[in-house]
mmCIF file of N, CA and C in Angstrom:
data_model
loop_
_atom_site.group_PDB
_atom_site.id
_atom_site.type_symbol
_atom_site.label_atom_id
_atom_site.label_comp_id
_atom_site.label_asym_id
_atom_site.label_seq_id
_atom_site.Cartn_x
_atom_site.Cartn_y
_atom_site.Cartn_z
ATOM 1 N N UNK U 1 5.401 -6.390 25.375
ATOM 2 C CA UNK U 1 6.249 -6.485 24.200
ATOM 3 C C UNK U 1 7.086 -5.232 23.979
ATOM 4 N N UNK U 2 6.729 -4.104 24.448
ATOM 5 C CA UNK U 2 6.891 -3.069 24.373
ATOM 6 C C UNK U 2 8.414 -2.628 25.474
ATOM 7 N N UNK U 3 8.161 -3.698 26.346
ATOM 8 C CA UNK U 3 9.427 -3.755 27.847
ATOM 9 C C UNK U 3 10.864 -4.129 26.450
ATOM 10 N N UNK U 4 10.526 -4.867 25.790
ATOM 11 C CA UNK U 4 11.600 -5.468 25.041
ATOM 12 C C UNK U 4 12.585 -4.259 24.333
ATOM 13 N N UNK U 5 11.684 -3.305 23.835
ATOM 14 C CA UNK U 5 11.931 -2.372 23.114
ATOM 15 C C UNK U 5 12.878 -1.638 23.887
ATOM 16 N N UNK U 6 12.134 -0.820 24.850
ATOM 17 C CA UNK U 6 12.438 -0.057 25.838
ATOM 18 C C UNK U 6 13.704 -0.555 26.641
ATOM 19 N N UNK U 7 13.906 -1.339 26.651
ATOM 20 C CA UNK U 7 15.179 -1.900 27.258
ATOM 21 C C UNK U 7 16.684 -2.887 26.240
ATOM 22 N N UNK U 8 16.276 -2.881 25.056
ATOM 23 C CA UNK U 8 16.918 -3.149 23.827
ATOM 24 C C UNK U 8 18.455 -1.788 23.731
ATOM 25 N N UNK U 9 19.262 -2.284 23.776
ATOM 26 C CA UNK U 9 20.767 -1.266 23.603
ATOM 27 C C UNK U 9 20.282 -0.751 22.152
ATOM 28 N N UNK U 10 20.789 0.734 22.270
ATOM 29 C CA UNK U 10 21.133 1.144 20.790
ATOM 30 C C UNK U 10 21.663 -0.114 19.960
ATOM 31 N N UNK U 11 21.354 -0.263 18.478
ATOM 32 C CA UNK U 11 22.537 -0.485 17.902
ATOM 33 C C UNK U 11 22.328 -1.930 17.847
ATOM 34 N N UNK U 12 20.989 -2.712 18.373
ATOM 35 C CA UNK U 12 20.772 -4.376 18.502
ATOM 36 C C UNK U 12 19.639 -4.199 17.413
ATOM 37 N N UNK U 13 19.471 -5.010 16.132
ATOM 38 C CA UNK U 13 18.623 -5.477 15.239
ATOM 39 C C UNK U 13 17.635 -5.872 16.094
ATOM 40 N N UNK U 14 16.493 -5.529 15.286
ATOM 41 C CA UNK U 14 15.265 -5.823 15.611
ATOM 42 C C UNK U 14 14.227 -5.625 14.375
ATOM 43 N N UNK U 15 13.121 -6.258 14.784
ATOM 44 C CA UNK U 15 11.780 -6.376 13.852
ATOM 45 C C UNK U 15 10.891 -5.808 15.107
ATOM 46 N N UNK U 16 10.411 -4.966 14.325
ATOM 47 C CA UNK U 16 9.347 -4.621 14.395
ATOM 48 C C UNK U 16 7.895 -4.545 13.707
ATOM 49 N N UNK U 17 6.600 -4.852 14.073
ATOM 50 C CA UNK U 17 5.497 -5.167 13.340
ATOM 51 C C UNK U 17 4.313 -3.967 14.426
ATOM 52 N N UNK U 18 4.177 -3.027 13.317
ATOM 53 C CA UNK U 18 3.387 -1.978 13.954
ATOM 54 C C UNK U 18 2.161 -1.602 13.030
ATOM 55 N N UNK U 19 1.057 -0.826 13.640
ATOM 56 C CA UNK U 19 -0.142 -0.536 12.974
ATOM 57 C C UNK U 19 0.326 1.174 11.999
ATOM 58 N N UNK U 20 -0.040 1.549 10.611
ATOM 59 C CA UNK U 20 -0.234 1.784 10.359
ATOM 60 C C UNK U 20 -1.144 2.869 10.291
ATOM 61 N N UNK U 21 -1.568 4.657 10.208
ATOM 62 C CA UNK U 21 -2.536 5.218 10.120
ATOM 63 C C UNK U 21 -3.453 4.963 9.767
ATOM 64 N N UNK U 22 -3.680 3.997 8.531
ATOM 65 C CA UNK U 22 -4.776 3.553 7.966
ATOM 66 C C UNK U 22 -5.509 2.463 8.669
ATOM 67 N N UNK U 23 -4.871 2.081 9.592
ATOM 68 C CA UNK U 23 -5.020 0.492 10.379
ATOM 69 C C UNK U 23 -4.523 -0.599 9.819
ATOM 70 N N UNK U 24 -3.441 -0.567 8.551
ATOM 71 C CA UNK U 24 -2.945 -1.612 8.320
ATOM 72 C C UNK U 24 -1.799 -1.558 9.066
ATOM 73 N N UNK U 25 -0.668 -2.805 9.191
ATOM 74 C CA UNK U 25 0.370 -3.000 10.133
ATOM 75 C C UNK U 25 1.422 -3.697 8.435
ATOM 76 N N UNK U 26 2.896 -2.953 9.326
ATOM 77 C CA UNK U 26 3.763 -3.159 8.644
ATOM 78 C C UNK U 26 4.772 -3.195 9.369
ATOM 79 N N UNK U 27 5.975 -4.030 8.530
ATOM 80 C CA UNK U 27 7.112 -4.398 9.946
ATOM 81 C C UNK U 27 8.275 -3.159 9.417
ATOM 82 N N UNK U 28 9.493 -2.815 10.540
ATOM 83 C CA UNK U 28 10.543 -2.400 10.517
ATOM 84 C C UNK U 28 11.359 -3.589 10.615
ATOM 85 N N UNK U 29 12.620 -3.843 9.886
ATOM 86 C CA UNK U 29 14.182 -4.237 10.588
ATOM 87 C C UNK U 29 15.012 -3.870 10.463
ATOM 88 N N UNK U 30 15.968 -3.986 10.931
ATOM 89 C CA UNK U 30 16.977 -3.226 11.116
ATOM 90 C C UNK U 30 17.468 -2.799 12.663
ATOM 91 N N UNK U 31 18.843 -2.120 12.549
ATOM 92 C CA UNK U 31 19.105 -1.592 13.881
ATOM 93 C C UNK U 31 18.577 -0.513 14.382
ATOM 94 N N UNK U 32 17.709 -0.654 16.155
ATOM 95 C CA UNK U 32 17.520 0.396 16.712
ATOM 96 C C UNK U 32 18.919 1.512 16.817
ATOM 97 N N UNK U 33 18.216 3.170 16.659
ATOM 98 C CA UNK U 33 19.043 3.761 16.626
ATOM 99 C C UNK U 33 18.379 5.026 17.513
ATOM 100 N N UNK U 34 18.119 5.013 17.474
ATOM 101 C CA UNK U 34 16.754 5.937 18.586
ATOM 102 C C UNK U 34 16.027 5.491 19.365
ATOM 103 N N UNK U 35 15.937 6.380 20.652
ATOM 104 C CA UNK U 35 14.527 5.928 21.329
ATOM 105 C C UNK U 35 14.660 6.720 22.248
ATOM 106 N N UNK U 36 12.583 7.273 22.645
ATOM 107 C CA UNK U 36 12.643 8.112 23.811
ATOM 108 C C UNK U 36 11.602 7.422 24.456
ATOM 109 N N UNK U 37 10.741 8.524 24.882
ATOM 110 C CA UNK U 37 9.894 8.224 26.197
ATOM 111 C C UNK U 37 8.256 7.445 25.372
ATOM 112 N N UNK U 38 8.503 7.922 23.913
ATOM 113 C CA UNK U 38 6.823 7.338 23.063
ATOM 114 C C UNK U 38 7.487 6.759 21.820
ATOM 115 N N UNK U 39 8.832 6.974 21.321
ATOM 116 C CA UNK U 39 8.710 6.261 19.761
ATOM 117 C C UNK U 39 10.322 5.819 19.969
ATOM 118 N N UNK U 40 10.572 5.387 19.168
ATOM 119 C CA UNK U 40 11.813 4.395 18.906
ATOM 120 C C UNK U 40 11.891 4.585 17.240
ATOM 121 N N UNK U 41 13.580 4.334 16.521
ATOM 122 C CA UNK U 41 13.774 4.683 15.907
ATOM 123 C C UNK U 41 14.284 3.352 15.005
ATOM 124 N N UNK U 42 13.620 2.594 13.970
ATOM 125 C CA UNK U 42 14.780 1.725 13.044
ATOM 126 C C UNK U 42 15.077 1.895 12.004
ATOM 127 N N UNK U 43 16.485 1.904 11.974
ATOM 128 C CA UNK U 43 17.027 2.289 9.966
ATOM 129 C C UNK U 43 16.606 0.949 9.076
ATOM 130 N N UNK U 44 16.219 1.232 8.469
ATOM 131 C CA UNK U 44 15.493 -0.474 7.538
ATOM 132 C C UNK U 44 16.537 0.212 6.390
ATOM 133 N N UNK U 45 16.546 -0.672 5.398
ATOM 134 C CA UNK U 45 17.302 -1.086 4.644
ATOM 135 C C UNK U 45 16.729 0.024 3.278
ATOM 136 N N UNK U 46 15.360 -0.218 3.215
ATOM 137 C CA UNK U 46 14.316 0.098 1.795
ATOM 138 C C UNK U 46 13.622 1.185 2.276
ATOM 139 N N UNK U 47 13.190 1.791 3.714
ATOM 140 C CA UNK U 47 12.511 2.985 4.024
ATOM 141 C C UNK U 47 13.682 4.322 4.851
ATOM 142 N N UNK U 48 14.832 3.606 5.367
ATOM 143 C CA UNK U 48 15.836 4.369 5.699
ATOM 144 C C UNK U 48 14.908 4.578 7.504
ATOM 145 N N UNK U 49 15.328 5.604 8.349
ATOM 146 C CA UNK U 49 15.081 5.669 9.306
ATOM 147 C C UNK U 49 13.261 5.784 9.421
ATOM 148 N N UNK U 50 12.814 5.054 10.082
ATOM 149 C CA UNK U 50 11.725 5.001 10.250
ATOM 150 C C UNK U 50 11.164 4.969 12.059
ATOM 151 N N UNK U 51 10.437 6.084 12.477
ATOM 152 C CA UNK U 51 9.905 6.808 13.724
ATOM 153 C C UNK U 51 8.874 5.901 14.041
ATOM 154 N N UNK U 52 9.321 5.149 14.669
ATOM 155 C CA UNK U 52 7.491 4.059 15.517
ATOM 156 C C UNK U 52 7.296 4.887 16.705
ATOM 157 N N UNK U 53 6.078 4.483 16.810
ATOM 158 C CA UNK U 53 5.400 5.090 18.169
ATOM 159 C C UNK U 53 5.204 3.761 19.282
ATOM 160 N N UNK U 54 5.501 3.497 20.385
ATOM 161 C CA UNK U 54 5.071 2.628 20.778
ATOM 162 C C UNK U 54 3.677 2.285 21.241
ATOM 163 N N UNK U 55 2.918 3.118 21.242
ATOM 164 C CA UNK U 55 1.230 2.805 20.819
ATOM 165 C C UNK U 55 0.884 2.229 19.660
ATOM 166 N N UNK U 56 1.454 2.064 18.788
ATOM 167 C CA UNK U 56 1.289 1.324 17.636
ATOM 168 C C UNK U 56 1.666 -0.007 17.418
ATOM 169 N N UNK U 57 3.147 -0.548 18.761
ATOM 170 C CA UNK U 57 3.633 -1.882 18.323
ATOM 171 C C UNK U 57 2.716 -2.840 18.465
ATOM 172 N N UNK U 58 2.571 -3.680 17.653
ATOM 173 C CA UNK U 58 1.783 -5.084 17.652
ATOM 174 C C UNK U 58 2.976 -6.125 17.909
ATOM 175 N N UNK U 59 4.030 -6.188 17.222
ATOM 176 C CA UNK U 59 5.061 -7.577 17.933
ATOM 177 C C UNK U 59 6.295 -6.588 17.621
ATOM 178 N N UNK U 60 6.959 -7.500 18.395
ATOM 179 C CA UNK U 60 8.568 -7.268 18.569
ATOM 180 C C UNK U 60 9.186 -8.297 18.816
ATOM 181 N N UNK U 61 10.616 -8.381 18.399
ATOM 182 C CA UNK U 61 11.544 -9.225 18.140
ATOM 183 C C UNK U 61 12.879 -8.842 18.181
ATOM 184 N N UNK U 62 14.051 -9.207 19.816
ATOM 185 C CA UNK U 62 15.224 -8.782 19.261
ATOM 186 C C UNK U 62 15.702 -9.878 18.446
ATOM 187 N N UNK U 63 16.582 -9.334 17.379
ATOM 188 C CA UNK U 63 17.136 -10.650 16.707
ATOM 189 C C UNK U 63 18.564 -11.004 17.272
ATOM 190 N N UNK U 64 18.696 -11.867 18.000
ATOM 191 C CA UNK U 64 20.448 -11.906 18.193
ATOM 192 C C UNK U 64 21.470 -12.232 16.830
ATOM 193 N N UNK U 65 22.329 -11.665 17.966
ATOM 194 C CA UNK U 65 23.668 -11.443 17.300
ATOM 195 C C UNK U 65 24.497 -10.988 17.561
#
């Protein structure tokens, strides 16, 4: 799920659904705008840029468009 990410263009909407420190899971959407070799970057709307780790993704979703 993680191949999706990693190979997703800057700048393509996506959802993301990741674990939480506490062990709860919460989603990102919005457009990727970042990404390196461990985290990826989405601007959401209500948290503004938000840093995932990809050890944390549980699902992913590009959204077309």
């Amino acid at each position: 799920m993680t191949d999706k990410l990693r190979s997703a263009p800057i700048g393509q909407r996506v959802t993301v659904r990741f674990r939480l420190e506490d062990g709860s899971a919460t989603d990102a959407v919005g457009p990727l705008t970042e990404r390196d070799e461990e985290t990826l970057v989405v601007e959401t709307r209500r948290r503004g840029a938000v840093r995932i780790r990809f050890d944390t993704v549980i699902a992913a979703r590009i959204i077309p468009g």
